[in-house]
Amino acid sequence: MAGDVVLEIDRLTKSFGNHTALDAVSFTVSAGEIVALLGDNGAGKSTLIKCVSGVYRPDQGEIALNGQRFHSESVAGVRARGVGVVYQDLALFDNMSVAENLFAGSEPCWPRPLRGWGLVKRRAMLDEARRTLERLEVRIPNLKTPVGLLSGGQRQAIAVCKGIAFAEKLVILDEPTAALGLRERGNVLRLVRQLPAAGVAVILVSHNLEEVISVADRAVILRQGKQVGGVEATEAQHETIVSMIVGGRPASGNGQQH
Amino acid sequence: MCIWLLFAVLSPYFFTQSNLTNILVQSSSIALLALGALLVVIVGSLDVSLGSTVGFCTVVGAVLFRDHPELGWLVVPVMIAVGLAIGAVNSLVIVTMRIGNAFIVTLGMLYVVQSLSYVVSGGTQVPGMPDYVLTVANNHLFGIPGPVILVLVAGGLMSLFLNRIAWGRWVFAIGGNAEAASKVGIPVRKVLFSVYVIAGALAAITAVLTAGLSDAGVPETGFSILQAIAAVVIGGASLNGGRGSVWATIVGAVILGSITNGLVLLDVSPNWTPFAIGAALITAVGLDALRQEIERRLQLRQAQMQAEVS
Protein backbone atom coordinates (compact mmCIF):
# COMPACT_ATOMS: atom_id res chain seq x y z
CA MET A 1 0.00 0.00 0.00
CA ALA A 2 2.67 2.46 1.01
CA GLY A 3 4.94 3.82 -1.70
CA ASP A 4 8.45 5.24 -1.59
CA VAL A 5 9.86 6.70 1.59
CA VAL A 6 9.06 10.41 1.60
CA LEU A 7 10.34 11.55 4.96
CA GLU A 8 13.27 10.03 6.75
CA ILE A 9 14.11 11.25 10.22
CA ASP A 10 17.41 9.99 11.55
CA ARG A 11 18.52 10.41 15.18
CA LEU A 12 16.96 13.84 15.43
CA THR A 13 17.96 15.68 18.61
CA LYS A 14 16.96 19.10 19.91
CA SER A 15 17.60 20.67 23.31
CA PHE A 16 16.47 23.89 24.91
CA GLY A 17 19.04 24.73 27.58
CA ASN A 18 19.29 21.71 29.87
CA HIS A 19 16.05 20.23 28.65
CA THR A 20 16.32 17.64 25.89
CA ALA A 21 13.07 17.97 23.99
CA LEU A 22 13.98 15.40 21.35
CA ASP A 23 16.48 12.61 21.91
CA ALA A 24 17.70 10.72 18.84
CA VAL A 25 14.30 10.09 17.29
CA SER A 26 14.26 8.13 14.02
CA PHE A 27 11.41 7.03 11.80
CA THR A 28 10.22 7.16 8.21
CA VAL A 29 6.96 8.01 6.50
CA SER A 30 6.11 6.72 3.04
CA ALA A 31 3.94 8.11 0.30
CA GLY A 32 0.29 7.28 0.84
CA GLU A 33 0.84 6.44 4.48
CA ILE A 34 -0.65 8.07 7.56
CA VAL A 35 1.63 7.85 10.57
CA ALA A 36 0.30 8.97 13.94
CA LEU A 37 2.70 10.71 16.26
CA LEU A 38 1.60 10.07 19.82
CA GLY A 39 2.76 11.11 23.24
CA ASP A 40 1.78 12.98 26.35
CA ASN A 41 2.15 16.75 26.69
CA GLY A 42 5.84 17.61 26.59
CA ALA A 43 6.78 14.36 24.87
CA GLY A 44 8.42 16.29 22.03
CA LYS A 45 5.77 16.08 19.32
CA SER A 46 5.57 19.81 18.67
CA THR A 47 9.35 20.16 18.71
CA LEU A 48 9.65 17.39 16.15
CA ILE A 49 7.09 19.08 13.92
CA LYS A 50 8.84 22.41 14.16
CA CYS A 51 12.18 20.81 13.27
CA VAL A 52 10.72 19.20 10.16
CA SER A 53 8.85 22.35 9.10
CA GLY A 54 11.93 24.54 9.45
CA VAL A 55 10.85 26.66 12.42
CA TYR A 56 13.52 25.06 14.66
CA ARG A 57 17.02 24.04 13.68
CA PRO A 58 17.81 20.58 15.06
CA ASP A 59 20.99 20.17 17.17
CA GLN A 60 21.84 16.80 15.70
CA GLY A 61 20.48 14.24 13.31
CA GLU A 62 19.20 14.37 9.78
CA ILE A 63 15.94 15.05 8.05
CA ALA A 64 15.61 13.85 4.47
CA LEU A 65 12.79 14.48 2.07
CA ASN A 66 12.71 12.13 -0.92
CA GLY A 67 16.27 11.16 -0.12
CA GLN A 68 17.49 14.76 -0.06
CA ARG A 69 18.94 15.70 3.30
CA PHE A 70 18.42 19.10 4.79
CA HIS A 71 19.57 20.38 8.10
CA SER A 72 18.87 24.08 8.38
CA GLU A 73 16.20 24.96 5.88
CA SER A 74 13.92 27.97 6.20
CA VAL A 75 10.16 27.59 6.61
CA ALA A 76 9.62 28.91 3.09
CA GLY A 77 12.27 26.52 1.78
CA VAL A 78 10.65 23.50 3.41
CA ARG A 79 7.27 24.53 2.08
CA ALA A 80 8.70 24.92 -1.40
CA ARG A 81 9.76 21.27 -1.16
CA GLY A 82 6.10 20.32 -0.87
CA VAL A 83 5.60 20.10 2.89
CA GLY A 84 2.46 21.53 4.51
CA VAL A 85 1.78 21.95 8.20
CA VAL A 86 -1.50 22.39 10.06
CA TYR A 87 -0.70 23.85 13.46
CA GLN A 88 -2.64 23.18 16.61
CA ASP A 89 -3.14 26.91 17.17
CA LEU A 90 -4.25 27.14 13.50
CA ALA A 91 -1.73 29.92 12.72
CA LEU A 92 -4.44 32.05 11.15
CA PHE A 93 -4.55 35.81 10.74
CA ASP A 94 -7.92 36.95 12.09
CA ASN A 95 -7.50 40.38 10.57
CA MET A 96 -7.03 39.06 7.03
CA SER A 97 -9.32 37.50 4.46
CA VAL A 98 -9.84 33.79 3.82
CA ALA A 99 -7.95 34.01 0.52
CA GLU A 100 -5.07 35.89 2.08
CA ASN A 101 -4.83 33.35 4.88
CA LEU A 102 -4.52 30.50 2.41
CA PHE A 103 -1.62 32.22 0.66
CA ALA A 104 0.03 34.14 3.50
CA GLY A 105 3.79 34.03 3.13
CA SER A 106 3.65 32.73 -0.45
CA GLU A 107 1.38 35.18 -2.22
CA PRO A 108 1.42 35.10 -6.02
CA CYS A 109 3.33 38.25 -6.90
CA TRP A 110 4.00 40.33 -9.96
CA PRO A 111 6.67 40.66 -11.15
CA ARG A 112 7.97 37.48 -9.62
CA PRO A 113 11.66 38.35 -9.22
CA LEU A 114 10.68 41.11 -6.78
CA ARG A 115 9.23 38.46 -4.48
CA GLY A 116 7.94 40.15 -1.35
CA TRP A 117 8.18 43.58 -2.93
CA GLY A 118 5.98 42.72 -5.89
CA LEU A 119 2.28 43.45 -6.29
CA VAL A 120 0.01 40.75 -4.92
CA LYS A 121 -2.06 39.28 -7.75
CA ARG A 122 -5.31 39.54 -5.85
CA ARG A 123 -7.57 38.26 -8.59
CA ALA A 124 -5.40 35.20 -9.22
CA MET A 125 -5.18 34.59 -5.49
CA LEU A 126 -8.94 34.76 -5.08
CA ASP A 127 -9.59 32.43 -8.03
CA GLU A 128 -7.01 29.93 -6.86
CA ALA A 129 -8.42 30.05 -3.32
CA ARG A 130 -11.93 29.41 -4.64
CA ARG A 131 -10.76 26.45 -6.74
CA THR A 132 -8.80 25.00 -3.83
CA LEU A 133 -11.71 25.20 -1.40
CA GLU A 134 -14.05 23.70 -3.99
CA ARG A 135 -11.66 20.84 -4.61
CA LEU A 136 -11.50 20.13 -0.89
CA GLU A 137 -15.27 20.59 -0.62
CA VAL A 138 -15.05 23.30 2.00
CA ARG A 139 -17.85 25.83 1.73
CA ILE A 140 -17.05 29.43 2.66
CA PRO A 141 -19.56 31.87 1.15
CA ASN A 142 -17.26 34.89 0.84
CA LEU A 143 -13.50 34.50 0.50
CA LYS A 144 -12.97 38.18 1.31
CA THR A 145 -14.36 37.77 4.82
CA PRO A 146 -11.81 38.30 7.58
CA VAL A 147 -11.10 34.92 9.15
CA GLY A 148 -11.76 36.34 12.61
CA LEU A 149 -15.45 36.60 11.75
CA LEU A 150 -15.85 32.91 10.88
CA SER A 151 -17.02 30.12 13.15
CA GLY A 152 -14.60 27.77 14.88
CA GLY A 153 -15.27 24.94 12.45
CA GLN A 154 -14.77 27.14 9.41
CA ARG A 155 -11.53 28.50 10.84
CA GLN A 156 -10.29 24.99 11.44
CA ALA A 157 -11.24 23.97 7.92
CA ILE A 158 -9.31 26.90 6.50
CA ALA A 159 -6.26 26.07 8.60
CA VAL A 160 -6.38 22.49 7.34
CA CYS A 161 -6.85 23.62 3.74
CA LYS A 162 -3.92 26.01 4.10
CA GLY A 163 -1.76 23.14 5.29
CA ILE A 164 -2.75 20.55 2.72
CA ALA A 165 -3.68 22.54 -0.38
CA PHE A 166 -0.20 23.11 -1.73
CA ALA A 167 1.66 20.20 -0.12
CA GLU A 168 2.50 17.57 -2.68
CA LYS A 169 4.73 15.33 -0.60
CA LEU A 170 4.14 15.58 3.11
CA VAL A 171 1.41 16.96 5.35
CA ILE A 172 1.85 17.34 9.09
CA LEU A 173 -1.27 17.87 11.19
CA ASP A 174 -0.93 18.89 14.83
CA GLU A 175 -4.14 18.09 16.74
CA PRO A 176 -6.34 19.07 13.81
CA THR A 177 -9.56 18.09 15.57
CA ALA A 178 -8.83 18.96 19.20
CA ALA A 179 -11.21 21.90 19.45
CA LEU A 180 -13.97 20.62 17.21
CA GLY A 181 -17.46 19.26 17.56
CA LEU A 182 -18.40 15.86 16.18
CA ARG A 183 -19.62 17.03 12.78
CA GLU A 184 -16.66 19.35 12.18
CA ARG A 185 -14.29 16.62 13.28
CA GLY A 186 -15.77 14.35 10.65
CA ASN A 187 -15.16 17.01 8.02
CA VAL A 188 -11.50 17.37 8.95
CA LEU A 189 -10.93 13.62 9.04
CA ARG A 190 -12.53 13.37 5.62
CA LEU A 191 -9.92 15.83 4.33
CA VAL A 192 -7.13 13.84 5.98
CA ARG A 193 -8.32 10.53 4.53
CA GLN A 194 -8.21 11.98 1.01
CA LEU A 195 -4.49 12.65 1.22
CA PRO A 196 -2.99 9.13 0.83
CA ALA A 197 -4.86 8.58 -2.41
CA ALA A 198 -2.97 11.54 -3.85
CA GLY A 199 0.30 9.92 -2.84
CA VAL A 200 0.92 12.32 0.02
CA ALA A 201 2.62 11.17 3.21
CA VAL A 202 0.87 12.25 6.40
CA ILE A 203 1.98 12.73 10.00
CA LEU A 204 -0.96 13.07 12.37
CA VAL A 205 -0.53 14.26 15.93
CA SER A 206 -3.54 13.52 18.07
CA HIS A 207 -4.59 12.79 21.62
CA ASN A 208 -7.65 10.95 20.47
CA LEU A 209 -6.77 7.25 20.16
CA GLU A 210 -10.06 6.27 18.55
CA GLU A 211 -9.40 8.82 15.86
CA VAL A 212 -5.82 7.63 15.36
CA ILE A 213 -6.91 4.02 15.04
CA SER A 214 -9.61 4.92 12.57
CA VAL A 215 -7.35 7.01 10.36
CA ALA A 216 -3.69 6.09 10.76
CA ASP A 217 -1.70 3.11 9.47
CA ARG A 218 1.05 3.19 12.05
CA ALA A 219 1.79 4.97 15.29
CA VAL A 220 5.11 6.31 16.56
CA ILE A 221 5.12 6.97 20.28
CA LEU A 222 7.29 9.54 22.04
CA ARG A 223 7.81 9.93 25.78
CA GLN A 224 9.95 12.65 27.33
CA GLY A 225 11.71 13.26 24.04
CA LYS A 226 12.57 9.62 23.46
CA GLN A 227 11.05 7.29 20.93
CA VAL A 228 9.50 4.45 22.93
CA GLY A 229 7.90 2.47 20.17
CA GLY A 230 6.22 2.09 16.84
CA VAL A 231 3.24 -0.16 16.24
CA GLU A 232 0.42 -0.66 13.80
CA ALA A 233 -2.48 1.59 14.58
CA THR A 234 -5.17 -1.04 15.10
CA GLU A 235 -7.76 -1.67 17.76
CA ALA A 236 -5.75 -4.67 18.93
CA GLN A 237 -2.81 -2.45 19.79
CA HIS A 238 -4.91 0.03 21.75
CA GLU A 239 -3.65 -0.98 25.18
CA THR A 240 -0.05 -1.32 24.07
CA ILE A 241 -0.16 2.21 22.70
CA VAL A 242 -1.68 3.60 25.89
CA SER A 243 0.94 1.95 28.06
CA MET A 244 3.69 3.31 25.83
CA ILE A 245 2.29 6.82 26.10
CA VAL A 246 1.94 6.84 29.86
CA GLY A 247 5.10 4.82 30.40
CA GLY A 248 3.61 2.35 32.86
CA ARG A 249 3.92 -1.41 32.84
CA PRO A 250 2.55 -3.29 29.86
CA ALA A 251 -1.15 -2.85 29.79
CA SER A 252 -2.10 -6.35 30.92
CA GLY A 253 -4.20 -6.15 34.04
CA ASN A 254 -3.73 -2.39 34.19
CA GLY A 255 -7.43 -1.78 33.84
CA GLN A 256 -7.18 0.60 30.86
CA GLN A 257 -10.63 1.52 29.65
CA HIS A 258 -11.52 1.42 26.01
CA MET B 1 -18.21 64.93 11.17
CA CYS B 2 -20.00 66.15 14.27
CA ILE B 3 -17.02 68.33 15.03
CA TRP B 4 -17.18 69.93 11.59
CA LEU B 5 -20.91 70.58 11.86
CA LEU B 6 -20.52 72.09 15.30
CA PHE B 7 -17.80 74.47 14.16
CA ALA B 8 -19.68 75.32 10.97
CA VAL B 9 -22.76 76.32 12.96
CA LEU B 10 -20.82 78.30 15.50
CA SER B 11 -18.50 80.08 13.08
CA PRO B 12 -19.61 81.03 9.58
CA TYR B 13 -15.99 81.43 8.57
CA PHE B 14 -15.14 77.77 9.35
CA PHE B 15 -16.57 76.32 6.14
CA THR B 16 -15.09 78.86 3.74
CA GLN B 17 -12.75 77.45 1.15
CA SER B 18 -9.77 79.41 2.37
CA ASN B 19 -10.24 78.16 5.92
CA LEU B 20 -10.63 74.53 4.85
CA THR B 21 -7.45 74.85 2.81
CA ASN B 22 -5.86 76.33 5.90
CA ILE B 23 -6.87 73.34 7.98
CA LEU B 24 -5.49 70.89 5.43
CA VAL B 25 -2.14 72.69 5.29
CA GLN B 26 -1.97 72.94 9.07
CA SER B 27 -2.77 69.23 9.41
CA SER B 28 -0.31 68.13 6.74
CA SER B 29 2.78 67.65 8.89
CA ILE B 30 0.90 65.69 11.55
CA ALA B 31 -0.73 63.63 8.79
CA LEU B 32 2.64 62.73 7.25
CA LEU B 33 4.14 61.88 10.61
CA ALA B 34 1.04 59.85 11.44
CA LEU B 35 1.62 57.70 8.35
CA GLY B 36 4.98 56.68 9.80
CA ALA B 37 3.42 56.09 13.20
CA LEU B 38 0.63 54.06 11.57
CA LEU B 39 3.07 51.59 10.03
CA VAL B 40 4.60 50.85 13.43
CA VAL B 41 1.18 50.66 15.08
CA ILE B 42 0.02 48.08 12.52
CA VAL B 43 2.80 45.67 13.49
CA GLY B 44 1.55 46.09 17.06
CA SER B 45 4.22 48.41 18.32
CA LEU B 46 4.90 52.11 18.94
CA ASP B 47 7.66 54.41 17.77
CA VAL B 48 7.68 57.63 19.84
CA SER B 49 11.07 58.73 18.53
CA LEU B 50 9.60 59.89 15.21
CA GLY B 51 8.77 63.39 16.50
CA SER B 52 12.27 64.27 17.60
CA THR B 53 13.57 62.66 14.39
CA VAL B 54 11.60 65.33 12.52
CA GLY B 55 13.28 68.08 14.54
CA PHE B 56 16.74 66.60 14.13
CA CYS B 57 16.33 66.20 10.37
CA THR B 58 15.27 69.85 9.96
CA VAL B 59 18.24 70.99 12.02
CA VAL B 60 20.74 68.88 10.10
CA GLY B 61 19.30 70.15 6.80
CA ALA B 62 19.37 73.80 7.92
CA VAL B 63 22.91 73.61 9.32
CA LEU B 64 24.14 71.95 6.12
CA PHE B 65 22.53 74.72 4.03
CA ARG B 66 23.88 77.47 6.31
CA ASP B 67 27.45 76.17 6.20
CA HIS B 68 27.47 75.07 2.55
CA PRO B 69 24.84 77.05 0.61
CA GLU B 70 26.29 75.69 -2.62
CA LEU B 71 25.22 72.17 -1.56
CA GLY B 72 21.55 73.10 -1.38
CA TRP B 73 20.57 70.17 -3.61
CA LEU B 74 22.07 67.81 -1.05
CA VAL B 75 19.87 69.06 1.81
CA VAL B 76 16.86 66.85 1.18
CA PRO B 77 18.84 63.66 0.43
CA VAL B 78 20.83 64.18 3.62
CA MET B 79 17.67 64.76 5.66
CA ILE B 80 16.15 61.56 4.27
CA ALA B 81 19.37 59.69 4.98
CA VAL B 82 19.33 60.91 8.59
CA GLY B 83 15.73 59.73 8.99
CA LEU B 84 16.60 56.33 7.52
CA ALA B 85 19.64 56.07 9.78
CA ILE B 86 17.66 56.81 12.95
CA GLY B 87 15.07 54.26 11.87
CA ALA B 88 17.83 51.75 11.27
CA VAL B 89 19.25 52.35 14.77
CA ASN B 90 15.78 51.71 16.20
CA SER B 91 15.50 48.51 14.17
CA LEU B 92 18.96 47.37 15.14
CA VAL B 93 18.25 47.77 18.84
CA ILE B 94 14.66 46.48 18.82
CA VAL B 95 14.72 43.78 16.13
CA THR B 96 18.32 42.64 15.72
CA MET B 97 19.67 42.97 19.25
CA ARG B 98 16.25 42.51 20.85
CA ILE B 99 16.96 44.89 23.71
CA GLY B 100 13.71 45.71 25.39
CA ASN B 101 10.37 46.51 23.89
CA ALA B 102 9.88 49.00 21.10
CA PHE B 103 8.12 51.64 23.17
CA ILE B 104 10.92 51.84 25.73
CA VAL B 105 13.68 51.82 23.11
CA THR B 106 12.04 54.52 21.00
CA LEU B 107 11.29 56.53 24.15
CA GLY B 108 15.02 56.47 24.81
CA MET B 109 15.67 57.44 21.22
CA LEU B 110 13.20 60.34 21.54
CA TYR B 111 15.49 61.91 24.14
CA VAL B 112 18.75 60.94 22.43
CA VAL B 113 17.67 62.43 19.10
CA GLN B 114 16.09 65.48 20.79
CA SER B 115 19.39 66.13 22.53
CA LEU B 116 21.36 65.72 19.30
CA SER B 117 19.20 68.31 17.58
CA TYR B 118 19.90 70.82 20.38
CA VAL B 119 23.61 70.02 20.18
CA VAL B 120 23.80 70.42 16.39
CA SER B 121 21.69 73.59 16.31
CA GLY B 122 23.12 75.15 19.46
CA GLY B 123 19.64 75.13 20.94
CA THR B 124 18.14 77.75 18.64
CA GLN B 125 16.36 77.89 15.30
CA VAL B 126 18.64 77.71 12.29
CA PRO B 127 17.03 79.90 9.62
CA GLY B 128 17.15 79.27 5.90
CA MET B 129 16.17 76.45 3.59
CA PRO B 130 16.88 75.92 -0.12
CA ASP B 131 14.36 77.40 -2.54
CA TYR B 132 13.03 74.10 -3.79
CA VAL B 133 12.12 73.05 -0.26
CA LEU B 134 10.28 76.35 0.23
CA THR B 135 8.48 75.84 -3.08
CA VAL B 136 7.16 72.44 -2.12
CA ALA B 137 5.89 73.71 1.22
CA ASN B 138 4.45 77.06 0.19
CA ASN B 139 3.41 76.98 -3.48
CA HIS B 140 0.35 75.59 -5.23
CA LEU B 141 0.00 73.16 -8.07
CA PHE B 142 -3.32 73.33 -9.96
CA GLY B 143 -4.60 75.35 -7.03
CA ILE B 144 -3.73 72.64 -4.52
CA PRO B 145 -1.24 73.61 -1.82
CA GLY B 146 2.11 71.77 -1.93
CA PRO B 147 1.76 70.22 1.55
CA VAL B 148 -1.61 68.73 0.62
CA ILE B 149 -0.12 67.22 -2.54
CA LEU B 150 2.76 65.81 -0.50
CA VAL B 151 0.34 64.15 1.92
CA LEU B 152 -1.80 62.76 -0.91
CA VAL B 153 1.23 61.33 -2.72
CA ALA B 154 2.67 59.84 0.45
CA GLY B 155 -0.75 58.49 1.39
CA GLY B 156 -1.19 56.96 -2.07
CA LEU B 157 2.19 55.26 -1.93
CA MET B 158 1.61 54.00 1.61
CA SER B 159 -1.81 52.72 0.66
CA LEU B 160 -0.35 50.91 -2.35
CA PHE B 161 2.39 49.45 -0.16
CA LEU B 162 0.10 48.30 2.65
CA ASN B 163 -2.76 46.99 0.55
CA ARG B 164 -1.22 45.68 -2.66
CA ILE B 165 2.44 44.81 -2.03
CA ALA B 166 3.12 41.45 -0.35
CA TRP B 167 5.59 43.04 2.05
CA GLY B 168 2.90 45.45 3.20
CA ARG B 169 0.40 42.63 3.70
CA TRP B 170 3.04 40.92 5.84
CA VAL B 171 3.08 44.03 8.03
CA PHE B 172 -0.61 43.38 8.70
CA ALA B 173 0.00 39.65 9.12
CA ILE B 174 2.68 40.21 11.76
CA GLY B 175 0.44 42.66 13.58
CA GLY B 176 -2.40 40.14 13.48
CA ASN B 177 -0.46 37.07 14.61
CA ALA B 178 3.33 37.29 14.78
CA GLU B 179 3.80 33.63 15.68
CA ALA B 180 1.69 32.46 12.76
CA ALA B 181 3.65 34.80 10.51
CA SER B 182 6.89 33.01 11.31
CA LYS B 183 5.17 29.64 10.91
CA VAL B 184 4.04 30.43 7.37
CA GLY B 185 7.51 31.59 6.43
CA ILE B 186 7.06 35.36 6.44
CA PRO B 187 10.50 36.91 7.12
CA VAL B 188 9.24 38.49 10.33
CA ARG B 189 12.44 40.14 11.47
CA LYS B 190 13.23 41.63 8.07
CA VAL B 191 9.73 43.05 7.83
CA LEU B 192 9.96 44.48 11.35
CA PHE B 193 13.36 45.96 10.54
CA SER B 194 11.96 47.65 7.45
CA VAL B 195 9.00 49.06 9.36
CA TYR B 196 11.08 51.28 11.67
CA VAL B 197 13.29 52.32 8.75
CA ILE B 198 10.33 53.33 6.56
CA ALA B 199 8.80 55.17 9.53
CA GLY B 200 12.10 57.04 9.92
CA ALA B 201 11.98 57.99 6.24
CA LEU B 202 8.45 59.34 6.66
CA ALA B 203 9.63 61.39 9.64
CA ALA B 204 12.36 62.81 7.39
CA ILE B 205 9.81 63.72 4.69
CA THR B 206 7.74 65.39 7.40
CA ALA B 207 10.90 67.28 8.33
CA VAL B 208 11.30 68.53 4.75
CA LEU B 209 7.74 69.85 4.92
CA THR B 210 7.99 71.53 8.33
CA ALA B 211 11.38 73.04 7.48
CA GLY B 212 9.91 74.39 4.26
CA LEU B 213 6.88 75.84 6.07
CA SER B 214 9.00 77.64 8.66
CA ASP B 215 12.02 78.28 6.40
CA ALA B 216 14.23 77.04 9.23
CA GLY B 217 15.59 74.07 11.10
CA VAL B 218 13.76 73.93 14.43
CA PRO B 219 15.01 71.74 17.26
CA GLU B 220 11.87 70.46 18.89
CA THR B 221 10.96 68.30 21.85
CA GLY B 222 9.47 65.71 19.53
CA PHE B 223 6.16 65.53 21.37
CA SER B 224 4.38 66.07 18.05
CA ILE B 225 4.51 62.28 17.73
CA LEU B 226 1.87 62.06 20.45
CA GLN B 227 -0.56 64.00 18.29
CA ALA B 228 0.38 61.81 15.31
CA ILE B 229 -0.35 58.66 17.31
CA ALA B 230 -3.64 60.26 18.38
CA ALA B 231 -4.47 60.74 14.69
CA VAL B 232 -3.66 57.08 14.03
CA VAL B 233 -5.96 55.96 16.85
CA ILE B 234 -8.77 58.33 15.83
CA GLY B 235 -8.34 56.77 12.38
CA GLY B 236 -9.43 53.46 13.90
CA ALA B 237 -6.11 51.63 14.11
CA SER B 238 -5.72 49.10 16.89
CA LEU B 239 -2.72 49.50 19.18
CA ASN B 240 -2.74 45.70 19.45
CA GLY B 241 -1.69 45.65 15.83
CA GLY B 242 -3.13 44.20 12.66
CA ARG B 243 -5.61 46.95 11.98
CA GLY B 244 -5.24 50.45 10.55
CA SER B 245 -5.99 52.51 7.49
CA VAL B 246 -3.94 55.11 5.64
CA TRP B 247 -6.81 57.37 4.62
CA ALA B 248 -8.59 57.12 7.95
CA THR B 249 -5.35 58.15 9.62
CA ILE B 250 -5.09 61.21 7.40
CA VAL B 251 -8.71 62.04 8.24
CA GLY B 252 -7.77 61.61 11.90
CA ALA B 253 -5.02 64.18 11.48
CA VAL B 254 -7.44 66.55 9.73
CA ILE B 255 -9.94 66.14 12.58
CA LEU B 256 -7.27 67.14 15.07
CA GLY B 257 -6.35 70.08 12.82
CA SER B 258 -10.02 71.08 12.61
CA ILE B 259 -10.32 71.11 16.39
CA THR B 260 -7.31 73.37 16.74
CA ASN B 261 -8.52 75.63 13.95
CA GLY B 262 -12.14 75.74 15.06
CA LEU B 263 -11.30 76.68 18.61
CA VAL B 264 -9.14 79.55 17.38
CA LEU B 265 -12.00 80.79 15.22
CA LEU B 266 -14.37 80.60 18.19
CA ASP B 267 -11.94 82.70 20.19
CA VAL B 268 -11.45 79.96 22.73
CA SER B 269 -8.20 80.32 24.65
CA PRO B 270 -5.50 78.13 23.08
CA ASN B 271 -4.96 76.73 26.57
CA TRP B 272 -8.06 74.65 25.95
CA THR B 273 -6.85 73.11 22.68
CA PRO B 274 -5.00 70.15 24.24
CA PHE B 275 -8.08 69.51 26.38
CA ALA B 276 -10.25 69.24 23.27
CA ILE B 277 -7.72 67.00 21.50
CA GLY B 278 -7.52 64.73 24.52
CA ALA B 279 -11.29 64.55 24.82
CA ALA B 280 -11.60 63.74 21.10
CA LEU B 281 -9.03 60.95 21.44
CA ILE B 282 -10.76 59.36 24.41
CA THR B 283 -14.14 59.65 22.69
CA ALA B 284 -12.70 57.97 19.59
CA VAL B 285 -11.29 55.11 21.63
CA GLY B 286 -14.60 54.74 23.46
CA LEU B 287 -16.57 54.62 20.23
CA ASP B 288 -14.14 52.08 18.82
CA ALA B 289 -14.57 49.82 21.84
CA LEU B 290 -18.32 50.10 21.42
CA ARG B 291 -18.00 49.22 17.72
CA GLN B 292 -15.92 46.16 18.53
CA GLU B 293 -18.42 45.01 21.12
CA ILE B 294 -21.24 45.31 18.58
CA GLU B 295 -19.14 43.50 15.97
CA ARG B 296 -18.47 40.69 18.43
CA ARG B 297 -22.15 40.27 19.20
CA LEU B 298 -23.08 40.27 15.51
CA GLN B 299 -20.43 37.66 14.97
CA LEU B 300 -21.82 35.50 17.75
CA ARG B 301 -25.32 35.79 16.32
CA GLN B 302 -24.05 34.92 12.87
CA ALA B 303 -22.31 31.83 14.23
CA GLN B 304 -25.46 30.80 16.10
CA MET B 305 -27.57 31.24 12.99
CA GLN B 306 -25.18 29.14 10.97
CA ALA B 307 -25.23 26.44 13.63
CA GLU B 308 -29.02 26.40 13.47
CA VAL B 309 -29.06 26.17 9.70
CA SER B 310 -26.69 23.24 9.57
mmCIF file of C-alpha atoms in Angstrom, chain B residues 56 78 139 149 179 237 276 294:
data_model
loop_
_atom_site.group_PDB
_atom_site.id
_atom_site.type_symbol
_atom_site.label_atom_id
_atom_site.label_comp_id
_atom_site.label_asym_id
_atom_site.label_seq_id
_atom_site.Cartn_x
_atom_site.Cartn_y
_atom_site.Cartn_z
ATOM 1 C CA PHE B 56 16.737 66.601 14.133
ATOM 2 C CA VAL B 78 20.835 64.183 3.621
ATOM 3 C CA ASN B 139 3.405 76.978 -3.482
ATOM 4 C CA ILE B 149 -0.121 67.217 -2.538
ATOM 5 C CA GLU B 179 3.802 33.634 15.676
ATOM 6 C CA ALA B 237 -6.113 51.632 14.110
ATOM 7 C CA ALA B 276 -10.253 69.243 23.268
ATOM 8 C CA ILE B 294 -21.244 45.308 18.580
#
